[in-house]
Coordinates of C-alpha atoms in Angstrom, one line a residue:
M1 CA -62.8 -10.2 -73.0
T2 CA -62.6 -9.1 -69.4
L3 CA -59.7 -9.3 -66.9
K4 CA -60.1 -8.0 -63.4
T5 CA -56.8 -7.9 -61.5
D6 CA -54.9 -5.3 -59.5
D7 CA -52.5 -3.1 -61.4
T8 CA -49.2 -5.1 -61.1
T9 CA -47.1 -2.0 -61.6
E10 CA -48.6 0.1 -58.9
S11 CA -49.8 -2.4 -56.2
P12 CA -47.5 -2.7 -53.2
R13 CA -45.3 -5.7 -52.9
S14 CA -44.6 -7.4 -49.6
E15 CA -41.3 -9.0 -50.6
E16 CA -38.1 -7.4 -49.7
R17 CA -36.4 -8.2 -53.0
P18 CA -37.3 -6.1 -56.0
P19 CA -39.6 -7.9 -58.5
R20 CA -37.0 -8.2 -61.2
T21 CA -34.4 -9.9 -58.9
R22 CA -37.1 -12.1 -57.4
A23 CA -38.1 -13.3 -60.9
L24 CA -34.5 -14.0 -61.7
N25 CA -34.1 -16.1 -58.6
E26 CA -37.3 -18.1 -59.4
L27 CA -36.2 -18.7 -63.0
L28 CA -32.7 -19.7 -61.9
S29 CA -34.2 -22.3 -59.5
M30 CA -36.3 -23.7 -62.3
A31 CA -33.3 -23.8 -64.6
R32 CA -31.5 -25.9 -62.1
L33 CA -34.4 -28.3 -61.5
A34 CA -36.0 -28.6 -65.0
P35 CA -35.2 -31.9 -66.8
S36 CA -34.8 -30.1 -70.2
K37 CA -34.9 -26.7 -71.8
D38 CA -38.5 -27.3 -73.0
A39 CA -39.5 -28.0 -69.4
F40 CA -37.8 -24.9 -68.3
V41 CA -39.6 -22.8 -70.9
N42 CA -43.0 -24.2 -69.7
H43 CA -42.1 -23.3 -66.1
A44 CA -41.0 -19.8 -67.2
A45 CA -44.4 -19.2 -68.8
R46 CA -46.1 -20.0 -65.5
T47 CA -43.7 -17.8 -63.5
I48 CA -44.3 -14.9 -65.9
A49 CA -48.1 -15.4 -65.6
E50 CA -47.8 -15.3 -61.8
H51 CA -45.4 -12.3 -61.9
F52 CA -47.9 -10.2 -63.9
A53 CA -51.0 -11.8 -62.2
S54 CA -52.0 -12.9 -65.7
P55 CA -54.5 -15.5 -66.9
A56 CA -52.2 -16.4 -69.9
A57 CA -48.6 -16.1 -71.0
F58 CA -46.5 -17.5 -73.9
V59 CA -42.8 -18.0 -74.1
N60 CA -40.8 -18.9 -77.2
V61 CA -37.0 -19.5 -77.3
V62 CA -34.9 -20.5 -80.3
S63 CA -31.8 -22.6 -79.5
N64 CA -29.7 -24.5 -82.0
A65 CA -32.3 -23.9 -84.8
R66 CA -35.0 -25.5 -82.6
D67 CA -38.0 -23.8 -81.1
S68 CA -38.9 -24.3 -77.4
T69 CA -42.4 -23.0 -76.7
G70 CA -44.2 -22.8 -73.4
Q71 CA -47.6 -21.4 -72.4
H72 CA -49.7 -21.0 -69.2
V73 CA -53.4 -20.6 -69.8
A74 CA -55.8 -20.4 -66.8
P75 CA -59.3 -21.9 -67.2
G76 CA -61.6 -19.6 -69.0
A77 CA -58.8 -17.5 -70.5
E78 CA -58.8 -19.2 -73.9
A79 CA -60.0 -15.9 -75.5
W80 CA -56.5 -14.4 -74.9
L81 CA -54.7 -17.1 -77.0
K82 CA -55.1 -15.5 -80.4
P83 CA -54.1 -11.9 -79.3
L84 CA -51.1 -13.2 -77.3
D85 CA -49.9 -15.3 -80.2
D86 CA -50.1 -12.4 -82.6
L87 CA -48.2 -10.1 -80.1
L88 CA -45.5 -12.8 -79.6
V89 CA -45.0 -13.1 -83.4
N90 CA -44.7 -9.3 -83.7
T91 CA -42.3 -9.1 -80.8
L92 CA -40.1 -11.8 -82.4
A93 CA -40.2 -10.0 -85.7
E94 CA -39.5 -6.5 -84.5
R95 CA -37.1 -7.5 -81.7
R96 CA -38.3 -4.9 -79.3
T97 CA -40.6 -4.6 -76.4
L98 CA -44.3 -4.1 -77.4
A99 CA -47.1 -3.0 -75.1
R100 CA -50.7 -2.5 -76.1
L101 CA -53.6 -1.1 -74.1
Y102 CA -57.1 -2.5 -74.5
Y103 CA -60.5 -1.3 -73.2
T104 CA -62.7 -4.1 -72.0
K105 CA -66.5 -4.4 -71.9
S106 CA -66.5 -4.1 -68.1
G107 CA -64.9 -0.6 -68.4
D108 CA -61.4 -1.8 -67.3
F109 CA -58.1 -1.4 -69.1
V110 CA -55.8 -4.4 -69.7
A111 CA -52.4 -4.5 -71.3
L112 CA -50.8 -7.1 -73.6
V113 CA -47.1 -6.9 -73.3
G114 CA -44.3 -8.7 -75.1
A115 CA -40.6 -8.5 -74.7
P116 CA -37.6 -10.1 -76.6
I117 CA -35.5 -12.4 -74.5
P118 CA -31.7 -11.6 -74.9
N119 CA -28.8 -14.0 -74.5
E120 CA -25.7 -13.3 -72.6
E121 CA -24.4 -11.1 -75.5
G122 CA -27.6 -9.1 -75.6
R123 CA -29.0 -10.6 -78.9
P124 CA -32.6 -11.7 -79.0
I125 CA -33.1 -15.5 -78.8
G126 CA -36.8 -15.5 -78.2
A127 CA -39.7 -13.6 -76.7
F128 CA -42.6 -13.8 -74.2
A129 CA -46.1 -12.3 -74.2
S130 CA -48.4 -11.9 -71.3
V131 CA -51.6 -10.2 -70.2
T132 CA -51.7 -7.8 -67.2
A133 CA -54.0 -5.3 -65.6
C134 CA -53.2 -1.7 -66.5
A135 CA -54.8 1.5 -65.2
N136 CA -53.9 3.9 -68.0
Q137 CA -51.3 4.8 -70.7
S138 CA -48.7 6.2 -68.2
V139 CA -48.7 2.9 -66.3
L140 CA -48.3 1.1 -69.6
E141 CA -44.8 2.5 -69.9
A142 CA -43.9 1.1 -66.5
V143 CA -45.4 -2.3 -67.5
A144 CA -43.2 -2.3 -70.6
A145 CA -40.1 -1.6 -68.5
E146 CA -41.0 -4.4 -66.1
A147 CA -41.5 -6.8 -69.0
D148 CA -38.0 -5.8 -70.4
A149 CA -36.4 -6.6 -67.0
V150 CA -38.3 -10.0 -66.7
A151 CA -37.1 -10.9 -70.3
I152 CA -33.5 -10.2 -69.2
A153 CA -34.2 -12.5 -66.2
V154 CA -35.4 -15.3 -68.5
G155 CA -32.3 -14.9 -70.7
S156 CA -30.1 -15.1 -67.6
A157 CA -31.8 -18.2 -66.5
L158 CA -31.4 -19.8 -69.9
V159 CA -27.6 -19.4 -69.3
A160 CA -28.0 -21.3 -66.1
C161 CA -30.3 -23.9 -67.8
T162 CA -27.6 -24.6 -70.3
A163 CA -25.0 -24.8 -67.5
R164 CA -27.2 -27.2 -65.5
T165 CA -25.7 -30.2 -67.4
P166 CA -22.2 -28.9 -67.9
T167 CA -19.6 -30.6 -70.0
N168 CA -16.7 -29.5 -67.9
A169 CA -15.7 -27.9 -64.6
E170 CA -15.6 -24.4 -66.0
D171 CA -19.3 -24.6 -67.1
T172 CA -20.2 -25.8 -63.6
Q173 CA -18.4 -22.9 -62.1
L174 CA -20.1 -20.5 -64.4
A175 CA -23.6 -21.7 -63.5
Q176 CA -22.7 -21.5 -59.8
T177 CA -21.4 -18.0 -60.2
I178 CA -24.5 -16.8 -62.0
Q179 CA -26.6 -18.4 -59.2
R180 CA -24.7 -16.5 -56.5
T181 CA -24.8 -13.3 -58.5
S182 CA -28.7 -13.4 -58.6
A183 CA -28.8 -13.2 -54.8
Y184 CA -27.8 -9.6 -54.8
E185 CA -30.3 -6.7 -55.2
N186 CA -28.0 -4.4 -57.1
L187 CA -24.5 -4.2 -58.7
N188 CA -23.0 -2.1 -55.8
E189 CA -24.0 -4.6 -53.2
F190 CA -22.5 -7.4 -55.4
A191 CA -19.2 -5.4 -55.9
F192 CA -18.6 -4.9 -52.2
A193 CA -19.3 -8.6 -51.4
L194 CA -17.1 -9.8 -54.2
T195 CA -14.0 -7.7 -53.2
N196 CA -14.3 -8.8 -49.5
N197 CA -14.8 -12.4 -50.4
L198 CA -11.8 -12.4 -52.8
R199 CA -9.6 -10.7 -50.2
N200 CA -10.4 -13.5 -47.7
R201 CA -10.0 -16.3 -50.2
L202 CA -6.8 -15.0 -51.8
G203 CA -5.3 -13.8 -48.5
A204 CA -4.7 -10.4 -50.2
E205 CA -4.2 -7.1 -48.5
T206 CA -6.7 -5.2 -50.7
V207 CA -9.0 -6.2 -53.6
V208 CA -10.6 -3.5 -55.7
L209 CA -13.3 -3.8 -58.5
G210 CA -13.5 -1.4 -61.3
L211 CA -16.3 -1.1 -63.9
P212 CA -16.0 0.6 -67.3
K213 CA -17.9 3.9 -67.7
R214 CA -17.6 6.1 -70.8
G215 CA -14.2 4.8 -71.7
R216 CA -12.7 5.0 -68.2
I217 CA -12.6 2.6 -65.2
R218 CA -14.7 3.7 -62.2
L219 CA -13.9 2.1 -58.9
A220 CA -17.1 0.3 -57.7
A221 CA -15.7 -1.2 -54.4
I222 CA -12.6 -1.6 -52.3
S223 CA -12.4 -4.4 -49.8
G224 CA -12.7 -3.4 -46.2
L225 CA -14.3 0.0 -47.1
D226 CA -18.0 1.0 -47.2
D227 CA -17.4 3.8 -49.6
V228 CA -15.1 4.7 -52.5
K229 CA -13.7 8.3 -52.6
P230 CA -12.7 8.7 -56.3
R231 CA -10.8 12.0 -55.7
S232 CA -8.4 10.6 -53.1
P233 CA -4.8 10.1 -54.4
G234 CA -4.7 6.4 -53.6
T235 CA -7.9 5.8 -55.4
A236 CA -6.7 7.7 -58.5
V237 CA -3.5 5.6 -58.7
M238 CA -5.5 2.4 -58.5
S239 CA -8.0 3.6 -61.2
Q240 CA -5.1 4.4 -63.6
A241 CA -3.5 1.0 -63.0
L242 CA -6.8 -0.8 -63.7
E243 CA -7.4 1.3 -66.9
E244 CA -3.9 0.3 -68.1
A245 CA -5.0 -3.4 -67.8
A246 CA -8.3 -2.7 -69.5
D247 CA -6.6 -0.9 -72.4
L248 CA -4.2 -3.9 -72.8
G249 CA -6.9 -6.5 -72.4
R250 CA -4.7 -8.8 -70.4
T251 CA -3.4 -9.3 -66.9
V252 CA -0.5 -7.0 -65.8
C253 CA 1.6 -7.2 -62.6
A254 CA 4.1 -5.1 -60.8
Q255 CA 6.4 -6.5 -58.1
R256 CA 10.1 -6.7 -57.1
D257 CA 11.1 -10.1 -58.6
D258 CA 14.3 -11.7 -57.4
A259 CA 17.0 -11.7 -60.0
W260 CA 17.7 -15.4 -59.5
N261 CA 14.1 -16.4 -60.0
E262 CA 13.3 -17.7 -63.5
N263 CA 9.5 -17.1 -63.0
I264 CA 9.5 -13.3 -63.3
C265 CA 5.8 -12.1 -63.2
S266 CA 6.3 -8.3 -63.3
T267 CA 5.2 -7.0 -66.7
G268 CA 7.0 -3.7 -66.4
H269 CA 4.0 -1.4 -67.2
K270 CA 4.4 2.1 -65.9
L271 CA 1.0 2.7 -64.3
Q272 CA 1.1 -0.7 -62.6
R273 CA 4.6 0.2 -61.2
A274 CA 3.2 3.5 -60.0
W275 CA 0.5 1.7 -58.0
S276 CA 3.2 -0.6 -56.5
D277 CA 5.4 2.4 -55.5
A278 CA 2.4 4.2 -54.0
V279 CA 1.9 1.2 -51.6
G280 CA 5.5 0.9 -50.5
G281 CA 6.6 -1.6 -53.3
A282 CA 3.9 -4.2 -52.5
A283 CA 3.0 -6.7 -55.3
V284 CA 0.0 -5.6 -57.3
L285 CA -2.0 -7.4 -60.0
S286 CA -4.7 -6.2 -62.4
V287 CA -7.0 -8.8 -64.1
P288 CA -9.4 -7.6 -66.7
L289 CA -12.7 -9.6 -67.1
L290 CA -13.5 -10.1 -70.8
A291 CA -16.9 -10.9 -72.3
G292 CA -15.9 -11.6 -75.9
E293 CA -13.7 -8.7 -76.8
D294 CA -15.3 -6.3 -74.3
V295 CA -13.9 -5.5 -70.9
V296 CA -16.8 -5.7 -68.4
A297 CA -14.7 -5.2 -65.2
V298 CA -11.2 -5.1 -63.8
V299 CA -10.1 -6.7 -60.5
G300 CA -7.1 -5.2 -58.8
I301 CA -5.2 -7.2 -56.1
R302 CA -2.5 -6.0 -53.7
N303 CA -0.6 -8.5 -51.6
G304 CA 0.8 -7.9 -48.2
A305 CA 4.4 -7.1 -47.4
N306 CA 7.1 -9.5 -48.7
R307 CA 4.4 -11.7 -50.5
H308 CA 4.9 -11.9 -54.3
F309 CA 2.7 -13.3 -57.0
R310 CA 3.8 -16.6 -58.6
P311 CA 2.8 -17.7 -62.1
E312 CA 0.5 -20.4 -60.7
D313 CA -1.1 -17.8 -58.4
I314 CA -1.9 -15.5 -61.4
E315 CA -3.2 -18.5 -63.4
E316 CA -5.4 -19.6 -60.5
T317 CA -6.7 -16.0 -60.0
E318 CA -7.6 -15.6 -63.7
K319 CA -9.5 -19.0 -63.6
L320 CA -11.3 -18.0 -60.4
L321 CA -12.4 -14.6 -61.8
S322 CA -13.3 -15.7 -65.4
P323 CA -16.9 -16.9 -64.6
F324 CA -17.8 -13.4 -63.3
A325 CA -17.3 -12.0 -66.8
A326 CA -20.6 -13.5 -67.8
A327 CA -22.4 -12.8 -64.5
I328 CA -21.6 -9.1 -64.1
P329 CA -23.3 -7.9 -67.4
V330 CA -26.4 -9.9 -66.4
L331 CA -26.6 -8.2 -63.0
T332 CA -25.9 -4.8 -64.6
R333 CA -28.7 -5.1 -67.1
A334 CA -31.2 -6.6 -64.6
S335 CA -30.6 -3.9 -61.9
R336 CA -31.1 -0.9 -64.3
G337 CA -34.0 1.3 -63.7
L338 CA -36.3 2.7 -66.4
L339 CA -34.4 6.0 -66.7
K340 CA -31.0 4.2 -66.8
H341 CA -32.3 1.8 -69.4
A342 CA -33.4 4.6 -71.6
A343 CA -30.2 6.6 -71.1
D344 CA -28.0 3.6 -72.0
N345 CA -30.0 2.9 -75.1
T346 CA -29.8 6.6 -76.1
S347 CA -26.1 6.7 -75.4
S348 CA -25.5 3.6 -77.5
V349 CA -27.5 5.0 -80.4
V350 CA -25.6 8.3 -80.3
R351 CA -22.1 6.6 -80.2
A352 CA -23.1 4.3 -83.1
G353 CA -24.4 7.2 -85.1
L354 CA -21.2 9.2 -84.7
A355 CA -18.9 6.4 -85.7
P356 CA -16.9 6.8 -88.9
R357 CA -18.6 5.6 -92.1
A358 CA -21.9 5.2 -90.3
I359 CA -24.0 6.9 -93.0
G360 CA -27.0 4.9 -92.3
R361 CA -26.8 5.6 -88.6
K362 CA -26.3 9.3 -89.2
L363 CA -29.5 9.3 -91.4
A364 CA -31.3 7.5 -88.6
A365 CA -30.0 10.1 -86.1
A366 CA -31.3 12.9 -88.4
A367 CA -34.6 11.2 -88.6
G368 CA -34.6 11.0 -84.8
V369 CA -33.9 14.7 -84.6
A370 CA -36.8 15.4 -87.0
L371 CA -39.0 13.2 -85.0
F372 CA -38.0 15.0 -81.8
A373 CA -38.8 18.4 -83.4
W374 CA -42.1 17.1 -84.7
F375 CA -43.0 15.8 -81.2
W376 CA -42.4 19.3 -79.6
F377 CA -43.5 21.6 -82.4
G378 CA -45.8 19.6 -84.7
T379 CA -49.5 19.0 -84.6
T380 CA -51.6 15.9 -85.1
T381 CA -55.3 15.1 -85.0
Y382 CA -56.4 14.3 -81.4
R383 CA -58.7 11.3 -81.4
V384 CA -60.8 10.6 -78.4
P385 CA -61.5 6.9 -77.9
A386 CA -65.0 6.1 -76.6
A387 CA -66.6 2.7 -75.8
T388 CA -69.6 2.6 -78.1
T389 CA -72.9 0.6 -78.3
L390 CA -75.1 0.4 -81.4
A391 CA -78.7 1.0 -80.6
A392 CA -82.0 1.3 -82.5
A393 CA -83.0 4.9 -82.9
Q394 CA -86.6 3.8 -83.4
T395 CA -88.5 0.6 -82.3
T396 CA -92.0 -0.7 -83.0
R397 CA -93.9 -2.9 -80.7
L398 CA -95.7 -5.7 -82.5
S399 CA -98.7 -6.9 -80.5
A400 CA -101.7 -9.2 -80.8
P401 CA -104.3 -7.7 -83.3
F402 CA -107.3 -9.2 -81.5
E403 CA -108.1 -11.7 -78.8
A404 CA -107.4 -15.2 -80.2
E405 CA -105.4 -18.3 -79.7
L406 CA -101.8 -18.2 -80.8
S407 CA -101.4 -20.8 -83.5
E408 CA -97.8 -20.5 -84.9
V409 CA -94.6 -18.5 -84.3
L410 CA -92.4 -18.3 -87.4
V411 CA -89.4 -16.2 -86.1
T412 CA -87.1 -15.8 -83.2
P413 CA -85.5 -12.8 -81.5
G414 CA -82.5 -11.4 -83.4
Q415 CA -83.7 -12.7 -86.7
R416 CA -83.6 -10.4 -89.7
V417 CA -86.9 -10.1 -91.6
S418 CA -88.0 -8.4 -94.8
Q419 CA -91.1 -6.2 -95.2
G420 CA -94.2 -8.4 -95.4
D421 CA -92.6 -11.6 -93.9
P422 CA -95.1 -13.4 -91.6
I423 CA -94.1 -13.4 -88.0
V424 CA -96.9 -15.1 -86.0
V425 CA -100.2 -16.6 -87.0
F426 CA -103.4 -16.6 -84.8
D427 CA -106.2 -19.2 -85.0
T428 CA -109.1 -18.0 -87.1
E429 CA -111.4 -21.0 -87.2
T430 CA -114.2 -19.4 -85.2
T431 CA -113.8 -16.2 -87.2
R432 CA -114.1 -18.1 -90.5
L433 CA -117.3 -19.8 -89.3
Q434 CA -118.7 -16.4 -88.4
A435 CA -117.6 -15.0 -91.8
G436 CA -119.5 -18.0 -93.5
E437 CA -122.6 -17.2 -91.5
A438 CA -122.4 -13.5 -92.5
R439 CA -121.9 -14.4 -96.1
A440 CA -125.0 -16.7 -96.0
E441 CA -127.1 -14.0 -94.4
L442 CA -125.9 -11.6 -97.1
R443 CA -127.0 -13.9 -99.9
A444 CA -130.4 -14.6 -98.2
H445 CA -131.2 -10.9 -97.6
T446 CA -130.1 -10.1 -101.2
I447 CA -132.5 -12.7 -102.6
E448 CA -135.3 -11.4 -100.3
A449 CA -134.7 -7.9 -101.6
D450 CA -134.9 -9.0 -105.2
R451 CA -138.1 -10.9 -104.6
A452 CA -139.8 -8.0 -102.9
L453 CA -138.9 -5.7 -105.8
S454 CA -140.3 -8.2 -108.3
E455 CA -143.6 -8.3 -106.3
G456 CA -143.7 -4.5 -106.1
D457 CA -143.3 -4.5 -102.3
H458 CA -140.8 -1.7 -102.0
S459 CA -140.9 -1.5 -98.2
A460 CA -140.0 -5.1 -97.8
A461 CA -137.2 -4.7 -100.4
A462 CA -135.8 -1.7 -98.5
L463 CA -135.8 -3.7 -95.3
S464 CA -134.0 -6.7 -96.9
R465 CA -131.4 -4.4 -98.4
A466 CA -130.7 -2.9 -95.0
R467 CA -130.3 -6.3 -93.5
A468 CA -128.0 -7.2 -96.4
D469 CA -125.8 -4.2 -95.8
L470 CA -125.5 -5.1 -92.1
A471 CA -124.5 -8.7 -93.1
S472 CA -122.0 -7.2 -95.6
A473 CA -120.4 -5.0 -92.9
R474 CA -120.1 -8.0 -90.5
L475 CA -118.5 -10.1 -93.3
A476 CA -116.0 -7.3 -94.0
R477 CA -115.1 -7.1 -90.3
F478 CA -114.6 -10.9 -90.1
E479 CA -112.4 -10.9 -93.3
R480 CA -110.2 -8.1 -91.9
T481 CA -109.8 -10.1 -88.7
I482 CA -108.8 -13.2 -90.7
E483 CA -106.3 -11.1 -92.8
S484 CA -104.8 -9.6 -89.6
A485 CA -104.4 -13.0 -88.0
I486 CA -101.0 -13.2 -89.8
V487 CA -98.8 -10.5 -88.2
R488 CA -96.2 -9.4 -90.8
A489 CA -93.0 -7.3 -90.6
P490 CA -93.8 -3.7 -91.3
A491 CA -90.4 -3.1 -93.0
D492 CA -86.9 -4.6 -93.4
G493 CA -85.3 -4.9 -90.0
V494 CA -84.4 -7.0 -87.0
L495 CA -86.6 -8.4 -84.2
L496 CA -84.9 -7.2 -81.0
S497 CA -86.7 -9.0 -78.3
G498 CA -89.7 -11.2 -77.5
D499 CA -90.0 -15.0 -77.7
T500 CA -93.6 -16.3 -77.8
R501 CA -92.9 -19.8 -79.0
H502 CA -93.7 -21.3 -75.6
R503 CA -97.1 -19.6 -75.7
T504 CA -98.4 -21.5 -78.7
G505 CA -102.0 -22.6 -78.1
E506 CA -102.5 -19.9 -75.5
M507 CA -105.3 -17.4 -75.7
L508 CA -103.7 -13.9 -76.0
P509 CA -105.7 -10.8 -75.3
L510 CA -105.9 -7.8 -77.6
G511 CA -102.7 -5.7 -77.5
E512 CA -100.5 -8.4 -75.9
P513 CA -96.8 -7.6 -76.8
L514 CA -95.2 -10.0 -79.2
F515 CA -91.9 -8.6 -80.5
D516 CA -89.9 -5.3 -80.5
F517 CA -88.9 -4.5 -84.1
A518 CA -86.2 -2.2 -85.3
P519 CA -86.1 -1.0 -88.9
D520 CA -82.7 -1.2 -90.7
V521 CA -82.6 2.5 -91.4
A522 CA -83.1 3.5 -87.7
L523 CA -79.7 3.0 -86.1
R524 CA -77.8 5.2 -83.7
W525 CA -74.5 5.0 -81.8
E526 CA -74.1 5.7 -78.1
L527 CA -70.6 6.9 -77.4
S528 CA -69.3 6.8 -73.8
V529 CA -66.9 9.7 -73.9
P530 CA -64.3 9.7 -71.0
E531 CA -64.8 12.4 -68.5
H532 CA -61.4 13.9 -69.1
A533 CA -62.3 14.6 -72.8
A534 CA -65.7 16.1 -72.1
D535 CA -64.6 19.6 -73.2
E536 CA -63.0 18.2 -76.4
V537 CA -66.2 16.6 -78.0
V538 CA -69.0 18.7 -79.5
A539 CA -71.8 18.0 -81.9
G540 CA -70.8 18.0 -85.6
M541 CA -67.5 16.2 -85.1
Q542 CA -66.5 13.3 -87.3
A543 CA -65.8 9.9 -85.8
S544 CA -65.0 6.3 -86.9
F545 CA -66.5 3.2 -85.3
S546 CA -64.9 -0.3 -85.3
P547 CA -67.2 -3.1 -83.9
S548 CA -65.6 -5.7 -81.6
A549 CA -67.1 -8.4 -83.9
R550 CA -65.2 -7.1 -86.9
P551 CA -62.4 -4.8 -85.9
E552 CA -61.2 -4.5 -89.5
H553 CA -64.5 -2.8 -90.5
E554 CA -65.0 0.9 -90.0
E555 CA -68.1 3.1 -90.1
R556 CA -67.9 6.9 -90.5
L557 CA -70.0 8.7 -88.0
V558 CA -71.2 12.2 -87.2
V559 CA -71.8 13.3 -83.6
R560 CA -75.3 14.7 -83.4
S561 CA -75.7 15.5 -79.7
V562 CA -73.7 15.5 -76.4
A563 CA -75.4 15.0 -73.1
P564 CA -75.1 18.0 -70.7
S565 CA -74.3 15.8 -67.7
A566 CA -72.3 12.8 -66.9
E567 CA -73.4 9.4 -65.8
V568 CA -71.7 6.3 -64.4
R569 CA -71.2 3.3 -66.7
G570 CA -68.9 0.4 -66.0
G571 CA -67.7 2.1 -62.8
A572 CA -66.5 5.3 -64.6
A573 CA -68.1 8.7 -65.2
V574 CA -68.7 9.2 -68.9
I575 CA -70.5 11.7 -71.1
I576 CA -73.0 10.1 -73.5
A577 CA -72.9 11.4 -77.1
E578 CA -75.1 10.2 -79.8
A579 CA -74.0 9.8 -83.4
E580 CA -75.3 8.5 -86.7
A581 CA -73.7 7.0 -89.8
S582 CA -72.5 9.6 -92.3
D583 CA -71.8 7.4 -95.3
L584 CA -74.0 4.3 -95.3
G585 CA -75.2 5.1 -98.8
S586 CA -78.4 4.0 -100.5
G587 CA -77.9 0.4 -99.4
G588 CA -78.3 1.2 -95.7
A589 CA -76.3 -0.4 -92.9
P590 CA -74.5 -3.7 -93.5
E591 CA -76.7 -6.7 -92.9
W592 CA -74.5 -7.9 -90.0
L593 CA -74.5 -4.5 -88.2
R594 CA -77.3 -4.9 -85.6
P595 CA -78.5 -3.1 -82.5
G596 CA -76.7 -4.2 -79.3
M597 CA -73.3 -4.6 -80.9
Q598 CA -70.3 -2.9 -79.1
G599 CA -67.0 -1.5 -80.2
V600 CA -64.8 1.5 -80.0
A601 CA -65.3 4.9 -81.7
R602 CA -62.5 7.4 -82.2
I603 CA -63.7 11.0 -82.3
D604 CA -61.7 13.5 -84.4
A605 CA -61.4 16.4 -81.9
G606 CA -59.2 18.6 -84.2
P607 CA -55.5 19.3 -84.4
K608 CA -53.5 19.4 -81.2
P609 CA -49.7 19.7 -80.4
V610 CA -48.1 16.2 -80.6
W611 CA -46.6 16.6 -77.1
W612 CA -50.0 17.5 -75.7
V613 CA -51.7 14.4 -77.2
A614 CA -48.9 12.2 -75.8
L615 CA -48.6 13.8 -72.3
H616 CA -51.8 15.6 -71.4
R617 CA -53.1 12.7 -69.3
I618 CA -49.9 12.7 -67.3
T619 CA -49.9 16.5 -66.8
D620 CA -53.6 16.3 -65.8
A621 CA -52.7 13.7 -63.2
L622 CA -49.9 15.9 -61.9
H623 CA -52.1 18.9 -61.7
M624 CA -54.6 16.9 -59.6
T625 CA -51.9 15.7 -57.3
F626 CA -50.4 19.2 -56.7
N627 CA -53.9 20.6 -56.1
K628 CA -54.5 18.1 -53.4
W629 CA -51.2 19.2 -51.7
R630 CA -52.2 22.8 -51.6

């Protein structure tokens, strides 16, 4: 299988919007237009294929105990269906992003990547799998991160797809909110736009947005300001007021209510009153946005002088802000970079492991520490992958034994034959006639010799015996020619090349090539060792070979020689090493193992530090880069 595309993770992109946000917009557009969820899933498969420049992509989503499956397969890409289906099943089972690197016959690398699709709560509800070009193992990590972001975009679009046919006005508002949220490139841009729009819509003096971070509320934006200074006294007072509302999990208000007014809105909370006092007694309101039981943001509102909040104002504000509780986490996850994604996951694991009664998590943490120690201080066998071709170590050219007409061809190239099996037959009619004549001459001269002896004519008898010997020699030559007219297999093996069926009836000269024959016991493996591993491979090393035709089969090999110079194969410089089987046994090679087969060999290059095996390609690339800068 061969895929030739540009590396989607390193090629420049002309769009202004980052690829993850662009994918989210495209999927949201589909979610609004698709007549059903099944139709959307099919559209999503095509968008994912276009995003990764892929010939094939699968999407599977489970909703209300029913599977929705979509796929996009370009013409000629049917060979990818089985590997993609297997990867999709594994991704659904393991519920994590999977990426696998494959080496193609053309010398390129391609990646199969699958990622679980989360819902608005972060739980997997499906997965997708796609093919994409990939230059090396280091790029594979970026491809996996990109797939994770695209999966989040699909999950976000599914929310909009569900909201496309809403049952009430709140669902409609939620879909519209998520659609507007997707237009922003990152969370900070969205936060400043939200606070300014809310200030204009509510007629407020100031609107502030706070986001939770490590148990505190961090001010992300203040309306009318381009930057937030967290250490300023005014900012600190607002942060404390928002944290108070987040801790309570409900809306809190501070204002000077009139004693005669029955609709008193002030909740009397201390930090909220401190914010009101800091701004000259103005009315202030803090509204936490809840996703389930979690606070995902807090919006603070300060009215102008002599303008109080009424109960209906608070209710309308809560209703206006509630859809953003689902939209903010989506944008937060979609705008995370690779490092942020890894840091968040690590932080979540650590917090869960340190929780009370989390014995299983503590054990998992201990296992993680052990794995970390093994990574930096342990050793493992370094296996060098090498594209491999099975070749015949010895070939025999079967040719015409004499000049004659080709009568019959009994085999075809690639056919396995046993020793003594007939391969081709030459016409011997003329030779048989000549043999009959020689046989008749032999009898006649023998009779003449016997008659001369009976008559006592020894001279005549000697002459007749000489003529009989000459006829006998001619007869033997003709009989050998007749016998060699059937060309037979010299041993058990395979006919590699040569097809003379179209030459039946043609007069072939002596020595005309017929077939190239390879005995079973004469097999060798040509290993194309990557240039970067040239110093790691030497003669005598053990290796294992898995043919592409039967990946589950493994042959143990021994490297016999390594070429002193490199050559170019498949557009890459490689070192050719030759190996032979080490444990074929008395039965020889399997019947299906034939010259010309290809596969991958893994050469055991000895123990190396685990960190070196995992990172040496990256460090080599960095060394090359720094050397160019010198």
